[in-house]
PDB file of C-alpha atoms in Angstrom:
ATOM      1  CA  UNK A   1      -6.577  -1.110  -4.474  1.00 47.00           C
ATOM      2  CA  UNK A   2      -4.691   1.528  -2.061  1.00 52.00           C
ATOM      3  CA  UNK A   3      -2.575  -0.270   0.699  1.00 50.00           C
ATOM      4  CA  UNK A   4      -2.927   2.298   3.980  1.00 58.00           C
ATOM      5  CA  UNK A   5       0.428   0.530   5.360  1.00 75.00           C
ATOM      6  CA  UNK A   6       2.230  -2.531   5.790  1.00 86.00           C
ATOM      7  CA  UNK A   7       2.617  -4.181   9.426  1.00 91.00           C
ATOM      8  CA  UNK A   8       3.860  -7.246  10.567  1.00 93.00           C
ATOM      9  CA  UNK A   9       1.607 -10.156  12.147  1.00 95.00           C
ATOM     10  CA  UNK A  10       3.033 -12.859  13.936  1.00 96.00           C
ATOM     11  CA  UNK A  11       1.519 -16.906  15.133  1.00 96.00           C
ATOM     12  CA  UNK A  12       1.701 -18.477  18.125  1.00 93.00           C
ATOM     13  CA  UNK A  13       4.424 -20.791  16.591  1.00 93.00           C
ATOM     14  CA  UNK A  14       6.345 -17.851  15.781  1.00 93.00           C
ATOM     15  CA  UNK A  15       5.559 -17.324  11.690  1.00 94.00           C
ATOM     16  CA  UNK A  16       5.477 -13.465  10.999  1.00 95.00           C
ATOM     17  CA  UNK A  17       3.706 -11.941   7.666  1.00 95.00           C
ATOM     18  CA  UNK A  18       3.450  -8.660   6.022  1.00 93.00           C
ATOM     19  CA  UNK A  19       0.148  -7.331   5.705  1.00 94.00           C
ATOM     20  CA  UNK A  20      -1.940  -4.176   5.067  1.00 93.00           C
ATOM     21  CA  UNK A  21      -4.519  -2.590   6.459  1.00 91.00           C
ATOM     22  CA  UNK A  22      -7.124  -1.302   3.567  1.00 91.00           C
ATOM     23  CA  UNK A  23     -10.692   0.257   4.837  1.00 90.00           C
ATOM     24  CA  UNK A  24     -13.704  -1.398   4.386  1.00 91.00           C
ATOM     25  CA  UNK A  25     -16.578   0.609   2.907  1.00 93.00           C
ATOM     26  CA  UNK A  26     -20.571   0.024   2.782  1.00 95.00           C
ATOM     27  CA  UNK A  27     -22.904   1.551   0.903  1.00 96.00           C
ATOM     28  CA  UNK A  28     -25.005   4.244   2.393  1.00 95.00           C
ATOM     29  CA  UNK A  29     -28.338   5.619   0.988  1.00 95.00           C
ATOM     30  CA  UNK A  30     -28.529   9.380   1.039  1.00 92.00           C
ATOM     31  CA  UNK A  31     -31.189  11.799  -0.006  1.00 94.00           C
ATOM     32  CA  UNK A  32     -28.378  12.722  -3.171  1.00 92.00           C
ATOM     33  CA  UNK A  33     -27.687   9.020  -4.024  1.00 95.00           C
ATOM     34  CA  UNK A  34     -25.727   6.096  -2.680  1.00 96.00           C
ATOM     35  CA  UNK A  35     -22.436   7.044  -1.100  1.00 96.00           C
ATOM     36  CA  UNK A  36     -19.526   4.601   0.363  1.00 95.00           C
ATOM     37  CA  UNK A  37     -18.977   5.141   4.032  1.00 93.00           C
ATOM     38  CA  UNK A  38     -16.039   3.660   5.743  1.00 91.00           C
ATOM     39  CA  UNK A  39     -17.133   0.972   8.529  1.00 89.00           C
ATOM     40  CA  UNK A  40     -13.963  -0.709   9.740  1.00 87.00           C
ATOM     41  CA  UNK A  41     -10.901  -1.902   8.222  1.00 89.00           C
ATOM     42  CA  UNK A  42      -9.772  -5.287   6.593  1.00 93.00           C
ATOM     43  CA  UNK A  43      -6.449  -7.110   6.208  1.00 94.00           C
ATOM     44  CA  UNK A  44      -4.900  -7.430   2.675  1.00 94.00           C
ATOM     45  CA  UNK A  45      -2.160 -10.471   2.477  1.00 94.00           C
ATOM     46  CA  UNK A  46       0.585 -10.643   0.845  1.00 90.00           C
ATOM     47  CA  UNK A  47      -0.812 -13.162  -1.578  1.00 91.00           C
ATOM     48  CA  UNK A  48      -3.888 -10.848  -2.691  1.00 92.00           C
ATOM     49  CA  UNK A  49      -6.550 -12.489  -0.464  1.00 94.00           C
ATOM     50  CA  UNK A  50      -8.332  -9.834   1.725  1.00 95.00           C
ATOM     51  CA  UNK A  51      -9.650 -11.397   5.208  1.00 96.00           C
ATOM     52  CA  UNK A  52     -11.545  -9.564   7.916  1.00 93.00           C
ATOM     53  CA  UNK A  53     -10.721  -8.941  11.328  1.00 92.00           C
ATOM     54  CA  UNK A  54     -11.898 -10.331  14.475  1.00 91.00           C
ATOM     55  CA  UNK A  55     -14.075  -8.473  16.979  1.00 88.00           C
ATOM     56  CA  UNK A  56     -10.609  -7.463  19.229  1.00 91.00           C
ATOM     57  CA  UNK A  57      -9.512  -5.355  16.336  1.00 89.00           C
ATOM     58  CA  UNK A  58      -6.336  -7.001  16.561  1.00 93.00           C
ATOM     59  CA  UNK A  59      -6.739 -10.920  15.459  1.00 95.00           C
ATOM     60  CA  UNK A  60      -7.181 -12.558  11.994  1.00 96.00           C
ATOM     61  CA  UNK A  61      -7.621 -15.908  10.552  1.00 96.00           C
ATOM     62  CA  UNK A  62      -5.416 -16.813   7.769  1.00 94.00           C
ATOM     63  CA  UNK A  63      -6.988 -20.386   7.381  1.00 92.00           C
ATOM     64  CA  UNK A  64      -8.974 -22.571   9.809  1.00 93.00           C
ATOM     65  CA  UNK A  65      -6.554 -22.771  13.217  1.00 92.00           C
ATOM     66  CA  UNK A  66      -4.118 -20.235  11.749  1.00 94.00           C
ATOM     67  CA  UNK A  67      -4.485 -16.804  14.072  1.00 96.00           C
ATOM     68  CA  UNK A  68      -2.285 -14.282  13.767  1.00 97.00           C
ATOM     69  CA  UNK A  69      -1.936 -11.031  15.745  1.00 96.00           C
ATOM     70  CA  UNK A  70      -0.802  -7.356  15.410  1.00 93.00           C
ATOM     71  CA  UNK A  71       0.869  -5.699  17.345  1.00 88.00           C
ATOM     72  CA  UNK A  72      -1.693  -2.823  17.732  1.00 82.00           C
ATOM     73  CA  UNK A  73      -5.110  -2.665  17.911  1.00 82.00           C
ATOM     74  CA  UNK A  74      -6.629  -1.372  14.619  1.00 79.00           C
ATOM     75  CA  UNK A  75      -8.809   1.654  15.425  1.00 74.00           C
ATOM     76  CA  UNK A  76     -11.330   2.718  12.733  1.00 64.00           C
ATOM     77  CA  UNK A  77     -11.383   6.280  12.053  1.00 58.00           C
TER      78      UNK A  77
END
């Protein structure tokens, strides 16, 4: 698993984690085969545990009622 880079998330009650942004790839049919294609990106914890983001490109849910933010929005490329 390649880690793209590590940036720091922080709570509303002020707890601040490490994480990684790693892509997040679909499979695409083509006329030569199936083919992964790059949709969007995903967060990779500290712990292992890969969670997605939210819709604002910016949010994710560690647990239920645990959001954390980046400073950045994530923009797919």
């Amino acid at each position: 698993m390649l880690k793209i880079n590590n940036l720091i998330a922080k709570s509303k009650n002020g707890t601040e984690i490490i994480v990684s942004l790693i892509p997040l790839n679909k499979m695409q049919n083509t006329r030569q085969g199936f083919k992964q294609i790059e949709v969007g990106k995903r967060v990779l914890l500290e712990s292992g545990i890969e969670v997605d983001l939210n819709l604002d490109g910016r949010t994710f849910y560690t647990s239920p009622n645990q959001l954390f933010k980046l400073n950045h929005k994530v923009c797919y490329g």
